[in-house]
mmCIF file of C-alpha atoms in Angstrom:
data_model
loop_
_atom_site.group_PDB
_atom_site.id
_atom_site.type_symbol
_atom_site.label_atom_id
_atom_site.label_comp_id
_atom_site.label_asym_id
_atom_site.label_seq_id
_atom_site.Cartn_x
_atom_site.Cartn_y
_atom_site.Cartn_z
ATOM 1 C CA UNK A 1 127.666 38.784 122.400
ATOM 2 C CA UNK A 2 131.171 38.329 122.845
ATOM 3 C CA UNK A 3 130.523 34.323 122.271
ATOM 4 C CA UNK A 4 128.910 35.283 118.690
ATOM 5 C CA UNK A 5 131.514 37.700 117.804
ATOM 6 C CA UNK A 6 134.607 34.969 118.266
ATOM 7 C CA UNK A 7 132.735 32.396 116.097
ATOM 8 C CA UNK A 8 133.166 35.134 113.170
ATOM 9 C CA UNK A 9 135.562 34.804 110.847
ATOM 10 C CA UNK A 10 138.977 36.727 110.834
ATOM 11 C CA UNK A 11 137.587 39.037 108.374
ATOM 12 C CA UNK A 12 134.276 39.402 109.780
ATOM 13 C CA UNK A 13 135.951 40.369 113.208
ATOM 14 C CA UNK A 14 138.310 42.610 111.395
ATOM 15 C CA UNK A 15 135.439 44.508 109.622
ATOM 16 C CA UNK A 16 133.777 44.489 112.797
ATOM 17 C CA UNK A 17 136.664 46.308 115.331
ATOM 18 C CA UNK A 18 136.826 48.410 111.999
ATOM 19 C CA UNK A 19 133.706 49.665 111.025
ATOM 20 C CA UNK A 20 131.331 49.491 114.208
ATOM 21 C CA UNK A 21 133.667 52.917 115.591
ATOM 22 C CA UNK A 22 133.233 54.140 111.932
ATOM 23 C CA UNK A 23 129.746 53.722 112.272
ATOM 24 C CA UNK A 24 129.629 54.924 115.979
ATOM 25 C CA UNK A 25 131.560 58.130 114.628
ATOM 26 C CA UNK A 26 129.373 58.783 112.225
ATOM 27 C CA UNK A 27 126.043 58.856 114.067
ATOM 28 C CA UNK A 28 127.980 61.154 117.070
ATOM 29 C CA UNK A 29 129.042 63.865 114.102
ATOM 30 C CA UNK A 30 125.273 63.162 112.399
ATOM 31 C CA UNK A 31 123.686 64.023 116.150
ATOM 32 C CA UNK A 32 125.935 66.888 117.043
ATOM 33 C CA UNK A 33 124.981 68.378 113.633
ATOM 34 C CA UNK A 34 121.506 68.707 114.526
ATOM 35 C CA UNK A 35 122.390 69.664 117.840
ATOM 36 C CA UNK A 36 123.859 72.791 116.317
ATOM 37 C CA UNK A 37 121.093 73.010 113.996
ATOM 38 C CA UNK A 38 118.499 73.025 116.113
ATOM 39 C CA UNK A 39 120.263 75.843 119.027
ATOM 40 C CA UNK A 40 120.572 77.884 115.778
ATOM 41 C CA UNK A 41 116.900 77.985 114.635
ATOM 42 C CA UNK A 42 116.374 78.917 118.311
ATOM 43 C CA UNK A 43 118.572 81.511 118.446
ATOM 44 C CA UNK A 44 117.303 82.982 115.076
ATOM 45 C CA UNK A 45 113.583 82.441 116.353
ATOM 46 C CA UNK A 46 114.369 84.139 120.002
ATOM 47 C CA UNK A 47 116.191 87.145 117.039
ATOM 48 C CA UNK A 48 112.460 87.450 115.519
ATOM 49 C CA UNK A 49 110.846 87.799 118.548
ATOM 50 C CA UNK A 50 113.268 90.514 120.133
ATOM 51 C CA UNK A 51 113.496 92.413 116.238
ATOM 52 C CA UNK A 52 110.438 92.113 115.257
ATOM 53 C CA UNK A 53 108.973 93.380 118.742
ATOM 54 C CA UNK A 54 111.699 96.172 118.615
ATOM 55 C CA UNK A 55 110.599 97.186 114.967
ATOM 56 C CA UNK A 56 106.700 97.531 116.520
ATOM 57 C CA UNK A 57 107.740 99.776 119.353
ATOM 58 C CA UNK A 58 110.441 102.192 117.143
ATOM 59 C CA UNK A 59 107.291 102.384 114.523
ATOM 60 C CA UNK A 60 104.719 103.633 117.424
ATOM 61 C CA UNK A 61 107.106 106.034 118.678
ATOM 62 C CA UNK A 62 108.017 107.199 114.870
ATOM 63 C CA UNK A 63 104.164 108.102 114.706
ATOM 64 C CA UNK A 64 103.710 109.515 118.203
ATOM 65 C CA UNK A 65 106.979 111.834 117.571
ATOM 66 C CA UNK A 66 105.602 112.810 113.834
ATOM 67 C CA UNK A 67 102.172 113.534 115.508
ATOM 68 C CA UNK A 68 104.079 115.592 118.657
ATOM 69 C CA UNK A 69 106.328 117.821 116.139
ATOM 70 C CA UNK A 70 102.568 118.382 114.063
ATOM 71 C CA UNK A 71 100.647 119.821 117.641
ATOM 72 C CA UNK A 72 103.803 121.815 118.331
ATOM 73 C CA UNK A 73 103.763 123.526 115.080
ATOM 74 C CA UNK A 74 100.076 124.259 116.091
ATOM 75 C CA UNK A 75 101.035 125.285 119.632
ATOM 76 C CA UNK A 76 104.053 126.937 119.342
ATOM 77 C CA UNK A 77 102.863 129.761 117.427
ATOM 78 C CA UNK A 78 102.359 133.470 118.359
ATOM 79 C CA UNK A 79 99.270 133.982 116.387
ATOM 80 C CA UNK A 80 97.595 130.541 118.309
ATOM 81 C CA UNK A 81 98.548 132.148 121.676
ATOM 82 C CA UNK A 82 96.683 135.692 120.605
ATOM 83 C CA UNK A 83 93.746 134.243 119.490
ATOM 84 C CA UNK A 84 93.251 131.371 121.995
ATOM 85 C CA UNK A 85 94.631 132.522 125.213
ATOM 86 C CA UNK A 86 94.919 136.269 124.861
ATOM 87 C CA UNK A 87 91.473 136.595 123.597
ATOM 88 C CA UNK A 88 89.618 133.560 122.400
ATOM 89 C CA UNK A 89 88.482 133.914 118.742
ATOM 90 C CA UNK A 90 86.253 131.197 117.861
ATOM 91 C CA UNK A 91 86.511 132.424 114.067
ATOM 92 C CA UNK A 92 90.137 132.392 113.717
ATOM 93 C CA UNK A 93 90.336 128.786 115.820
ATOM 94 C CA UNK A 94 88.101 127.465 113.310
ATOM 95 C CA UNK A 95 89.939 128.600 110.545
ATOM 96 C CA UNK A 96 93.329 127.588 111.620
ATOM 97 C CA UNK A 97 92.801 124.150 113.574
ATOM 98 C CA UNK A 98 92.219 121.811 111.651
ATOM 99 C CA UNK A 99 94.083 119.085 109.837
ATOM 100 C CA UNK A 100 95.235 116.594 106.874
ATOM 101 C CA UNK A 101 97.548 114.446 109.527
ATOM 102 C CA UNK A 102 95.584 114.110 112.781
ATOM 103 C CA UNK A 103 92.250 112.851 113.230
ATOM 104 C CA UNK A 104 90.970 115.031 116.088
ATOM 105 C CA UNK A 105 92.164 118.455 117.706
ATOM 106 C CA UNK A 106 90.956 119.321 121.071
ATOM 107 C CA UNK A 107 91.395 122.917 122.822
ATOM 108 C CA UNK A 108 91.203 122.606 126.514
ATOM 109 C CA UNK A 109 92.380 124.124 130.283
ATOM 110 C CA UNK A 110 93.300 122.036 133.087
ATOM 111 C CA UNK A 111 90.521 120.983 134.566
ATOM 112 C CA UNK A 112 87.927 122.852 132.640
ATOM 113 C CA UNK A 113 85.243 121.429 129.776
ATOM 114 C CA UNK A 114 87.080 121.080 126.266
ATOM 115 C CA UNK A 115 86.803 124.670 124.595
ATOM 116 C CA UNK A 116 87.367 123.584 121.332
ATOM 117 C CA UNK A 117 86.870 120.180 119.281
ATOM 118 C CA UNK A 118 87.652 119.722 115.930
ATOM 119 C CA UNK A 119 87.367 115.784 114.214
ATOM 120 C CA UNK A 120 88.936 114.640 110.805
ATOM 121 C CA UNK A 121 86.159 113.964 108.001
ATOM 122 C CA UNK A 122 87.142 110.307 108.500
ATOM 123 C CA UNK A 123 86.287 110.482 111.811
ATOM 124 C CA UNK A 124 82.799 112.539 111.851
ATOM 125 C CA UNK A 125 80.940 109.373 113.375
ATOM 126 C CA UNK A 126 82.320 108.685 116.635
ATOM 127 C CA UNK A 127 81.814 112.253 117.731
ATOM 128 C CA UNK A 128 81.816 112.742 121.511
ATOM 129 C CA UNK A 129 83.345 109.586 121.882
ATOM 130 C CA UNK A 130 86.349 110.060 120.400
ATOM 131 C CA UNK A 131 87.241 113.485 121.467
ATOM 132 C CA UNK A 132 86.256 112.545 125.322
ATOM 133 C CA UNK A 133 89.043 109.769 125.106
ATOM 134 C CA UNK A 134 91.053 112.081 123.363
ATOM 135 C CA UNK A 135 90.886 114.794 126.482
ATOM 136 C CA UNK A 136 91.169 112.034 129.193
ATOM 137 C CA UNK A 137 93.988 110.983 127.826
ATOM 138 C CA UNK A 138 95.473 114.048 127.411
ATOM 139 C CA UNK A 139 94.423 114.923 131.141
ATOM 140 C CA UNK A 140 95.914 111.694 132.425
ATOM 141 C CA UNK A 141 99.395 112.521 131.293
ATOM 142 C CA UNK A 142 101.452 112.852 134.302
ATOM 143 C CA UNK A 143 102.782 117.102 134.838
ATOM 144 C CA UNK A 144 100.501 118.025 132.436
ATOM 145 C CA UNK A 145 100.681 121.648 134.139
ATOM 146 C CA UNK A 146 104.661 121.825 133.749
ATOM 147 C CA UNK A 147 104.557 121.453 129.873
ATOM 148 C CA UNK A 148 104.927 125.241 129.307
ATOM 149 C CA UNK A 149 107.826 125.176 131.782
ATOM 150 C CA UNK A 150 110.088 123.297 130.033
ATOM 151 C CA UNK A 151 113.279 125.227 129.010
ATOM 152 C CA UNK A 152 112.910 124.511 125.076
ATOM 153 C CA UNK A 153 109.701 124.640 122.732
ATOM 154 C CA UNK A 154 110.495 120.718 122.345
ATOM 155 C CA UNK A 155 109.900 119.927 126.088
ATOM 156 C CA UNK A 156 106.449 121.752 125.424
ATOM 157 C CA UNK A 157 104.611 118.797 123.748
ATOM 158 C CA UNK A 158 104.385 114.956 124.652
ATOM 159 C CA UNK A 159 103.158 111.938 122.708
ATOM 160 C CA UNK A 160 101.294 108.998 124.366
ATOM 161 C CA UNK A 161 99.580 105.869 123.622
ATOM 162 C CA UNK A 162 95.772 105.306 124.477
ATOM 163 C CA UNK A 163 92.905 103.403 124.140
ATOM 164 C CA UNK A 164 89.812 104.367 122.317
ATOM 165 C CA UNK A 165 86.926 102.709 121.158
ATOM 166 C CA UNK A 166 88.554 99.280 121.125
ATOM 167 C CA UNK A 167 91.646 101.334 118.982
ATOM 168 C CA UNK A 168 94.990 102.189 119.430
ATOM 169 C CA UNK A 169 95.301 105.984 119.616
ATOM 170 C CA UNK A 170 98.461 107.622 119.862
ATOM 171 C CA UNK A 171 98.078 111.195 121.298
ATOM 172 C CA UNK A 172 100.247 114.517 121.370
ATOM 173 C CA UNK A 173 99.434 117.179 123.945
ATOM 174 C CA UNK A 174 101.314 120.324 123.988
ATOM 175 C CA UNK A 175 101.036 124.160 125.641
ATOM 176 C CA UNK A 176 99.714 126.729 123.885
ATOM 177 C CA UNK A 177 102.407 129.602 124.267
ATOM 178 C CA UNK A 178 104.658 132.170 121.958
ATOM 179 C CA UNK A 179 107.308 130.947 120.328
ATOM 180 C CA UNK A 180 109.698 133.172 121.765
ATOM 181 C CA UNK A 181 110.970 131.072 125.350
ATOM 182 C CA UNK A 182 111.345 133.890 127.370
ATOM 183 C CA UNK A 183 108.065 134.997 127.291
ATOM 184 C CA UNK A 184 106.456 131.782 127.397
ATOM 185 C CA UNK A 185 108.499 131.339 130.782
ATOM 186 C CA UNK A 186 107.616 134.950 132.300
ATOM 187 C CA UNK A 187 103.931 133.668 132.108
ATOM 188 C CA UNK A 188 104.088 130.115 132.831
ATOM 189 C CA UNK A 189 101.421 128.928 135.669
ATOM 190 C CA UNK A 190 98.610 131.227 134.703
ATOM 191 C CA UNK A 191 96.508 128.032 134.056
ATOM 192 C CA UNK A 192 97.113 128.255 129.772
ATOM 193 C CA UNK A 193 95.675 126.671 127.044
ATOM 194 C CA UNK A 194 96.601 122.960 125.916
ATOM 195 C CA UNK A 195 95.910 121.669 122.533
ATOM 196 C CA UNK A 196 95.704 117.554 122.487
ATOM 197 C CA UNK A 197 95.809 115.603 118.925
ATOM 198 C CA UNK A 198 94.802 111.998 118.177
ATOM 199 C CA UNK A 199 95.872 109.928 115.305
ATOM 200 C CA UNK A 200 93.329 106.615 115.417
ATOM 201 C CA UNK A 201 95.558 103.225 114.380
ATOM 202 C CA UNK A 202 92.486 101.497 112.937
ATOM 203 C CA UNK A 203 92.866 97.605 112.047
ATOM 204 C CA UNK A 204 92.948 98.622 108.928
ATOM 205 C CA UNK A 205 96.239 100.895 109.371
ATOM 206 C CA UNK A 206 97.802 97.967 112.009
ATOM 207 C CA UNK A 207 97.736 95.970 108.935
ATOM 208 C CA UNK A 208 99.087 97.966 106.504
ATOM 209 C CA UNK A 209 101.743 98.609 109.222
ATOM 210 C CA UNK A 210 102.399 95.216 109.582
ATOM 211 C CA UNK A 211 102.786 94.816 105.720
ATOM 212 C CA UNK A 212 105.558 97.890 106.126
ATOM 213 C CA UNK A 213 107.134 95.769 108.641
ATOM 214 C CA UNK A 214 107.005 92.054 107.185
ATOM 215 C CA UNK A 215 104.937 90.865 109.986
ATOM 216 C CA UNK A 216 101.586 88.982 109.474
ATOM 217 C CA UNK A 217 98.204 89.884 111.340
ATOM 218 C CA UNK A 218 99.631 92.778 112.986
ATOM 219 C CA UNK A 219 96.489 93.723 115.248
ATOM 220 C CA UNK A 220 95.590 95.292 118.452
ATOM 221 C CA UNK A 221 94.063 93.326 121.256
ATOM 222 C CA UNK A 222 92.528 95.571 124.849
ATOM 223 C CA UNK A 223 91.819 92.010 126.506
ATOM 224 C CA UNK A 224 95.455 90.640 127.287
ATOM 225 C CA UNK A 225 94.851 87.467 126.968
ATOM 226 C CA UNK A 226 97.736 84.608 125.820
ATOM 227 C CA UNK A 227 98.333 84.926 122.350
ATOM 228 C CA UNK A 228 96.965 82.409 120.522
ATOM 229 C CA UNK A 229 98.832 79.766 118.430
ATOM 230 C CA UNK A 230 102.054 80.466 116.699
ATOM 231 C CA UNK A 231 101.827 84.299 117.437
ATOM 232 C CA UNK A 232 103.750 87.311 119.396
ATOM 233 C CA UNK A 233 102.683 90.148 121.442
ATOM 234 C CA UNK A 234 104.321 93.359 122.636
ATOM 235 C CA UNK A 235 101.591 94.969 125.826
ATOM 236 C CA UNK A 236 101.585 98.892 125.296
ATOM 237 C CA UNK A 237 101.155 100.922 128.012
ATOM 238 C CA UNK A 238 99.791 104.726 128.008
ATOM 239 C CA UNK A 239 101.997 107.348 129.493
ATOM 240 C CA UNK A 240 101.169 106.988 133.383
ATOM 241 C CA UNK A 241 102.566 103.486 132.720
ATOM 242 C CA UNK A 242 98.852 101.496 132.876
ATOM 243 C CA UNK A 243 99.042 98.460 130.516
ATOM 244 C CA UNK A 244 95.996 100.009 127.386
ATOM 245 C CA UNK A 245 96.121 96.405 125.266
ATOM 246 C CA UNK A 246 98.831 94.134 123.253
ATOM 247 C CA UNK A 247 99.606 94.404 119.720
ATOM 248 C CA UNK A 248 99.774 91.200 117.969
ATOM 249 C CA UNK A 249 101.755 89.644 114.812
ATOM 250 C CA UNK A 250 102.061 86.155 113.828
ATOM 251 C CA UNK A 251 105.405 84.379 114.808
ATOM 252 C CA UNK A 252 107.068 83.475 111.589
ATOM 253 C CA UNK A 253 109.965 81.346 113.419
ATOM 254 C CA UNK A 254 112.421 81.958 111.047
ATOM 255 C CA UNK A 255 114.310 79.366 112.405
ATOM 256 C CA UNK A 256 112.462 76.435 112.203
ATOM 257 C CA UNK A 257 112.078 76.779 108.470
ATOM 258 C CA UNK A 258 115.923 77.207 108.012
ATOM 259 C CA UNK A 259 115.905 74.424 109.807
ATOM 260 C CA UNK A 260 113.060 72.277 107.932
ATOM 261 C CA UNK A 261 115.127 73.409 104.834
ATOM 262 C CA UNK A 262 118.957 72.043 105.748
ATOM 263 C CA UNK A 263 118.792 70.328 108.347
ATOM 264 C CA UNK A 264 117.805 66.507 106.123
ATOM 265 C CA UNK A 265 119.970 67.639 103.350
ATOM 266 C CA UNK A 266 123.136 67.847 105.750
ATOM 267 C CA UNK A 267 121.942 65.210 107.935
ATOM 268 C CA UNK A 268 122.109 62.880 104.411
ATOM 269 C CA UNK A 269 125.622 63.818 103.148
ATOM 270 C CA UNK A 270 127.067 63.075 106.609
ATOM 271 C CA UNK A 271 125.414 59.812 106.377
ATOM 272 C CA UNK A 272 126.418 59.037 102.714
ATOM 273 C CA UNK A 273 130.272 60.173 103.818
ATOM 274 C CA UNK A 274 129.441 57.361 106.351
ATOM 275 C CA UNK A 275 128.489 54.993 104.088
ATOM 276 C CA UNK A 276 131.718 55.947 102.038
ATOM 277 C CA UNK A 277 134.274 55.521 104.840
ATOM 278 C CA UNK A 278 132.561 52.069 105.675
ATOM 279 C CA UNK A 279 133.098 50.830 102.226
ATOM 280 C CA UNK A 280 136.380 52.047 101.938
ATOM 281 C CA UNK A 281 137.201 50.663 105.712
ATOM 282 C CA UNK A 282 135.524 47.348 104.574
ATOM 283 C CA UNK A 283 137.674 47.253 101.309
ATOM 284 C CA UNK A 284 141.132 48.064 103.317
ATOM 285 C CA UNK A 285 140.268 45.594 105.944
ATOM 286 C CA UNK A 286 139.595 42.987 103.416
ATOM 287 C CA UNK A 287 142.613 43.754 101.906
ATOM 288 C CA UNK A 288 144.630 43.436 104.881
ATOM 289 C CA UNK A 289 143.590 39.747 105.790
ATOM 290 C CA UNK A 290 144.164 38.875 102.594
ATOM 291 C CA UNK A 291 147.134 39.865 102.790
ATOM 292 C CA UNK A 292 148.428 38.670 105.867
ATOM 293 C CA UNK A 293 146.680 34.890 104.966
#
């Protein structure tokens, strides 16, 4: 190589020494440009996956606390108390439980069969079905007893996530008790009343969910299985802290279209800046021996 390059001319060396370090330069700022490129479509795709699986969980717990603060105002109520513990008034529960928010009420006692079941319109044909998994859940949520102990009306009630029918089901259980604390604590333990709600999160409402959200094929999965192709999951986990399914969405990879979009375009101007400084090197250099022959 070295032999080749002395039998060039003056001006062919010149150019040579010249522009090969251009040229060297050029590809170094070219690769380090994609370098950055590229760690910054994974950063922005490793931001998706933590966002978008944060904006899942905040939306579940939205609905479980909307669907707790509903049972309380159903719990928490003097009249409830009279006519379900006091003296149960089948009439009255009838009248009163029932519900344009929740798809199924259920009436119960520790340990005792359900005393009252009430099911959404909606929801009219899965029956025993749903309001069984509706009272095992609720029955499964750890110190179920100590709900009507808690200091404040707000520490009466508790929202959960469940399985049901191949659903997601959030859940709300919460005492039955006057709204006044004291007396609610005075009889506390006397083996009360609990009233249970379910809300159903068909495929149907994952979706339109996952349209609220911006994320694609939002659905809900019981067999955790690895998600297939380009897609995320979140597993959900009921409130004794047993894995119930994974949620879904497809992983959009926000990065790796920014990066499909300008990476070539800035990739080509550093090479035609390349080009440029070569030319210009070539015409200085040629100017030079000229000069000095």
């Amino acid at each position: 190589m070295t032999l080749m390059v002395a039998n060039f001319k003056p001006s062919q060396r010149a150019w040579l020494s010249v522009g090969a370090p251009i040229l060297g330069l050029v590809l170094v700022i070219a690769l380090g440009a994609a370098a950055v490129f590229v760690g910054f479509a994974q950063q922005q795709n490793r931001a998706f996956q933590q966002d978008s699986s944060r904006l899942v969980s905040n939306a579940l717990n939205e609905r479980g606390r909307a669907l707790a603060n509903t049972t309380l105002d159903y719990a928490s109520w003097n009249d409830a108390y009279q006519h379900v513990t006091v003296r149960w008034d089948p009439t009255w529960i009838k009248n009163n439980y029932y519900s344009a928010v929740a798809d199924g009420f259920v009436i119960f006692r520790k340990s005792q069969p359900s005393r009252y079941a009430w099911l959404s319109q909606s929801r009219q044909d899965q029956g025993s079905r749903l309001t069984l998994g509706l009272r095992r859940a609720a029955e499964a949520l750890p110190n179920l007893t100590g709900l009507d102990a808690a200091p404040t009306a707000a520490g009466t009630v508790r929202h959960a996530l469940t399985a049901i029918d191949d659903n997601l089901a959030i859940i709300a259980v919460a005492a039955i008790a006057p709204e006044d604390n004291a007396i609610r604590l005075e009889g506390r333990g006397d083996g009360g009343d609990y009233l249970a709600s379910v809300k159903l999160l068909t495929p149907e409402d994952l979706a339109e969910l996952g349209n609220t959200l911006s994320l694609g094929n939002l659905h809900f999965d019981t067999a955790d299985a690895a998600p297939a192709g380009q897609e995320l999951s979140l597993t959900l986990h009921d409130a004794a802290g047993v894995p119930i399914g994974v949620l879904r969405w497809n992983d959009q990879r926000p990065g790796d279209a920014a990066l499909a979009a300008q990476l070539p375009p800035v990739v080509f101007g550093l090479l035609l800046v390349g080009a440029l400084a070569l030319i210009l090197a070539r015409a200085l250099v040629m100017r030079h021996v000229a000069s000095v022959s």
